[in-house]
mmCIF file of C-alpha atoms in Angstrom:
data_model
loop_
_atom_site.group_PDB
_atom_site.id
_atom_site.type_symbol
_atom_site.label_atom_id
_atom_site.label_comp_id
_atom_site.label_asym_id
_atom_site.label_seq_id
_atom_site.Cartn_x
_atom_site.Cartn_y
_atom_site.Cartn_z
ATOM 1 C CA MET A 1 0.000 0.000 0.000
ATOM 2 C CA ILE A 2 2.822 2.419 0.812
ATOM 3 C CA LYS A 3 4.354 1.875 -2.656
ATOM 4 C CA GLU A 4 0.992 2.707 -4.221
ATOM 5 C CA PHE A 5 0.816 5.811 -2.064
ATOM 6 C CA ASN A 6 4.259 6.862 -3.321
ATOM 7 C CA GLN A 7 3.109 6.407 -6.931
ATOM 8 C CA LYS A 8 0.146 8.726 -6.346
ATOM 9 C CA ARG A 9 1.996 11.303 -4.258
ATOM 10 C CA PRO A 10 5.784 10.973 -4.393
ATOM 11 C CA TYR A 11 7.707 12.816 -1.704
ATOM 12 C CA ASP A 12 10.868 14.855 -2.204
ATOM 13 C CA LEU A 13 11.785 14.881 1.483
ATOM 14 C CA ILE A 14 10.720 12.851 4.503
ATOM 15 C CA ILE A 15 11.539 14.322 7.903
ATOM 16 C CA LEU A 16 11.722 12.049 10.940
ATOM 17 C CA GLU A 17 11.666 13.333 14.508
ATOM 18 C CA TYR A 18 10.817 11.080 17.405
ATOM 19 C CA GLY A 19 12.356 9.573 20.486
ATOM 20 C CA LEU A 20 12.095 12.236 23.199
ATOM 21 C CA ASN A 21 9.715 10.169 25.313
ATOM 22 C CA ILE A 22 12.259 7.360 25.652
ATOM 23 C CA ALA A 23 14.987 9.698 26.925
ATOM 24 C CA THR A 24 15.398 9.272 30.678
ATOM 25 C CA GLU A 25 17.597 10.511 33.494
ATOM 26 C CA ARG A 26 19.771 7.393 33.346
ATOM 27 C CA GLY A 27 19.345 6.472 29.699
ATOM 28 C CA ARG A 28 22.578 4.993 28.416
ATOM 29 C CA ASN A 29 21.635 2.196 26.090
ATOM 30 C CA TYR A 30 19.346 2.904 23.176
ATOM 31 C CA ASP A 31 20.300 -0.120 21.074
ATOM 32 C CA ASN A 32 16.674 -1.222 20.586
ATOM 33 C CA TYR A 33 15.670 2.304 19.564
ATOM 34 C CA GLN A 34 18.562 2.391 17.086
ATOM 35 C CA LYS A 35 17.646 -0.991 15.645
ATOM 36 C CA GLY A 36 14.011 0.055 15.175
ATOM 37 C CA LEU A 37 14.948 3.409 13.658
ATOM 38 C CA LEU A 38 17.363 1.805 11.187
ATOM 39 C CA LYS A 39 14.611 -0.614 10.171
ATOM 40 C CA ALA A 40 12.098 2.230 9.718
ATOM 41 C CA ILE A 41 14.585 4.223 7.627
ATOM 42 C CA GLY A 42 15.297 1.184 5.475
ATOM 43 C CA HIS A 43 11.577 0.701 4.944
ATOM 44 C CA LEU A 44 11.153 4.346 3.905
ATOM 45 C CA LYS A 45 14.145 4.203 1.550
ATOM 46 C CA GLU A 46 12.765 1.089 -0.083
ATOM 47 C CA ASN A 47 9.291 2.532 -0.579
ATOM 48 C CA PHE A 48 10.219 6.158 -1.323
ATOM 49 C CA PRO A 49 13.477 5.736 -3.286
ATOM 50 C CA GLN A 50 13.297 9.222 -4.801
ATOM 51 C CA ALA A 51 12.919 10.957 -1.435
ATOM 52 C CA GLY A 52 15.641 12.413 0.704
ATOM 53 C CA LEU A 53 15.455 11.590 4.392
ATOM 54 C CA LEU A 54 16.275 13.914 7.255
ATOM 55 C CA LEU A 55 16.459 12.938 10.911
ATOM 56 C CA LEU A 56 15.858 15.675 13.477
ATOM 57 C CA SER A 57 17.393 14.968 16.850
ATOM 58 C CA VAL A 58 15.394 15.191 20.016
ATOM 59 C CA GLY A 59 15.361 18.544 21.730
ATOM 60 C CA ASP A 60 16.315 19.349 25.283
ATOM 61 C CA ARG A 61 14.371 17.732 28.129
ATOM 62 C CA ASP A 62 14.915 18.648 31.765
ATOM 63 C CA TYR A 63 14.482 16.872 35.063
ATOM 64 C CA ARG A 64 14.838 18.014 38.662
ATOM 65 C CA THR A 65 17.917 16.878 40.558
ATOM 66 C CA GLU A 66 17.806 15.815 44.204
ATOM 67 C CA ASN A 67 18.509 19.468 45.061
ATOM 68 C CA GLY A 68 15.558 20.614 42.956
ATOM 69 C CA ASP A 69 17.744 22.108 40.218
ATOM 70 C CA LEU A 70 16.673 21.719 36.594
ATOM 71 C CA ARG A 71 19.167 19.892 34.383
ATOM 72 C CA THR A 72 19.195 18.355 30.938
ATOM 73 C CA MET A 73 18.484 14.638 31.218
ATOM 74 C CA PRO A 74 21.733 12.750 30.554
ATOM 75 C CA GLY A 75 19.743 10.334 28.401
ATOM 76 C CA VAL A 76 19.003 13.140 25.944
ATOM 77 C CA LYS A 77 22.631 13.575 24.938
ATOM 78 C CA ASN A 78 23.128 9.807 24.747
ATOM 79 C CA LEU A 79 20.066 9.461 22.542
ATOM 80 C CA ILE A 80 21.353 12.211 20.240
ATOM 81 C CA ARG A 81 24.626 10.303 19.809
ATOM 82 C CA TYR A 82 22.623 7.253 18.797
ATOM 83 C CA GLN A 83 20.601 9.380 16.367
ATOM 84 C CA GLN A 84 23.754 10.824 14.810
ATOM 85 C CA ASN A 85 25.105 7.308 14.352
ATOM 86 C CA VAL A 86 21.850 6.150 12.753
ATOM 87 C CA ALA A 87 21.911 9.056 10.309
ATOM 88 C CA ALA A 88 25.549 8.399 9.393
ATOM 89 C CA GLU A 89 25.069 4.636 9.083
ATOM 90 C CA SER A 90 21.987 4.991 6.902
ATOM 91 C CA GLY A 91 23.391 7.856 4.818
ATOM 92 C CA ILE A 92 20.679 10.385 5.611
ATOM 93 C CA ALA A 93 20.815 14.023 6.673
ATOM 94 C CA PHE A 94 20.795 15.018 10.357
ATOM 95 C CA TRP A 95 19.807 18.242 12.132
ATOM 96 C CA ASN A 96 20.661 18.663 15.795
ATOM 97 C CA MET A 97 17.581 20.304 17.281
ATOM 98 C CA PHE A 98 19.109 20.109 20.775
ATOM 99 C CA GLU A 99 21.929 22.412 19.658
ATOM 100 C CA ALA A 100 19.519 24.661 17.745
ATOM 101 C CA MET A 101 17.517 25.086 20.960
ATOM 102 C CA GLY A 102 20.671 26.248 22.709
ATOM 103 C CA GLY A 103 22.082 22.967 24.016
ATOM 104 C CA GLU A 104 22.452 22.124 27.688
ATOM 105 C CA GLY A 105 19.789 23.807 29.841
ATOM 106 C CA SER A 106 17.959 25.342 26.901
ATOM 107 C CA MET A 107 14.549 23.887 27.817
ATOM 108 C CA ALA A 108 14.482 25.805 31.108
ATOM 109 C CA LYS A 109 15.392 28.999 29.244
ATOM 110 C CA LEU A 110 12.556 28.416 26.766
ATOM 111 C CA VAL A 111 10.079 27.806 29.606
ATOM 112 C CA GLN A 112 11.226 30.953 31.423
ATOM 113 C CA ALA A 113 11.279 33.152 28.297
ATOM 114 C CA LYS A 114 8.768 36.000 28.189
ATOM 115 C CA PRO A 115 6.531 34.984 26.555
ATOM 116 C CA SER A 116 7.213 31.321 27.256
ATOM 117 C CA MET A 117 8.302 29.114 24.339
ATOM 118 C CA ALA A 118 7.911 25.759 26.150
ATOM 119 C CA ASN A 119 5.561 24.060 28.573
ATOM 120 C CA TYR A 120 6.072 23.734 32.309
ATOM 121 C CA ASP A 121 6.626 19.983 31.929
ATOM 122 C CA TYR A 122 10.147 20.983 30.783
ATOM 123 C CA THR A 123 9.780 18.488 27.941
ATOM 124 C CA HIS A 124 7.627 19.986 25.191
ATOM 125 C CA ILE A 125 7.942 23.237 23.293
ATOM 126 C CA ASN A 126 4.767 25.234 22.714
ATOM 127 C CA PHE A 127 3.516 26.974 19.571
ATOM 128 C CA ARG A 128 5.868 29.968 20.000
ATOM 129 C CA GLY A 129 8.832 27.674 20.576
ATOM 130 C CA GLY A 130 7.844 25.617 17.558
ATOM 131 C CA LYS A 131 7.617 28.722 15.412
ATOM 132 C CA HIS A 132 11.045 29.846 16.608
ATOM 133 C CA LEU A 133 12.648 26.453 15.909
ATOM 134 C CA ALA A 134 10.877 26.215 12.556
ATOM 135 C CA GLY A 135 12.492 29.524 11.604
ATOM 136 C CA LEU A 136 15.940 28.227 12.555
ATOM 137 C CA PHE A 137 15.298 25.003 10.672
ATOM 138 C CA TYR A 138 14.140 26.922 7.599
ATOM 139 C CA GLU A 139 17.289 29.064 7.672
ATOM 140 C CA THR A 140 19.374 25.886 7.856
ATOM 141 C CA LEU A 141 17.585 24.391 4.853
ATOM 142 C CA ILE A 142 17.983 27.578 2.812
ATOM 143 C CA TYR A 143 21.660 27.829 3.717
ATOM 144 C CA GLY A 144 22.194 24.192 2.733
ATOM 145 C CA LYS A 145 20.451 24.773 -0.590
ATOM 146 C CA GLN A 146 22.609 27.840 -1.281
ATOM 147 C CA GLN A 147 25.776 25.864 -0.525
ATOM 148 C CA TYR A 148 24.595 23.023 -2.756
ATOM 149 C CA ASP A 149 23.861 25.452 -5.623
ATOM 150 C CA ARG A 150 27.280 27.111 -5.242
ATOM 151 C CA ARG A 151 29.042 23.749 -5.279
ATOM 152 C CA ARG A 152 27.115 22.645 -8.375
ATOM 153 C CA ALA A 153 27.918 25.923 -10.165
ATOM 154 C CA TYR A 154 31.603 25.550 -9.268
ATOM 155 C CA GLU A 155 31.671 21.946 -10.483
ATOM 156 C CA ALA A 156 30.024 22.969 -13.764
ATOM 157 C CA LYS A 157 32.877 25.398 -14.563
#
C-alpha cells in the first residue's frame, strides 16, 4: 500500500523526529531504539526511493535533581549520539535540534522566556517555541540549498 501511495503522491523529502519520550535521566543504552529506527529508515528508503530523508534529533528535556535544580536529562545527549550514528550509518541528513535550541539547559530557558516558548513539563515546546525552531530550521535548509547550488555551479565550470 505504501508503494501505491508513493506512486500517487511521491515525496521529495521525509523528515523524521521522534524519540524524546524514551529519553530518561539514566538512559545509556538505546540499542533497541537504534535498531528500530534503522529498520524504519530502510523501509522508507525502499518505498520512497526518490525521497531524501532527514532525521531531526530530540530537543532538550529537563528533570529536577535531588537538590531541585533543573538539568538536561543525561539520556538526551546519549540518545542524540545514537541518532547521529543512525543518520551516518543509513546515509541520511541530520539536524541537531538540541543544539539549535541552545544545548544544555535550553529547555528551562525556553520555559522561562517572556513569553514562554515551552511548557512547564520541561519536555515539550509550545507553539511559539515551535515557530522559533521552525524559523531556525528553515534558515538551515535555505543555507544548505545555497551551498549546494554554489558547489554545483563551481563543479560545472
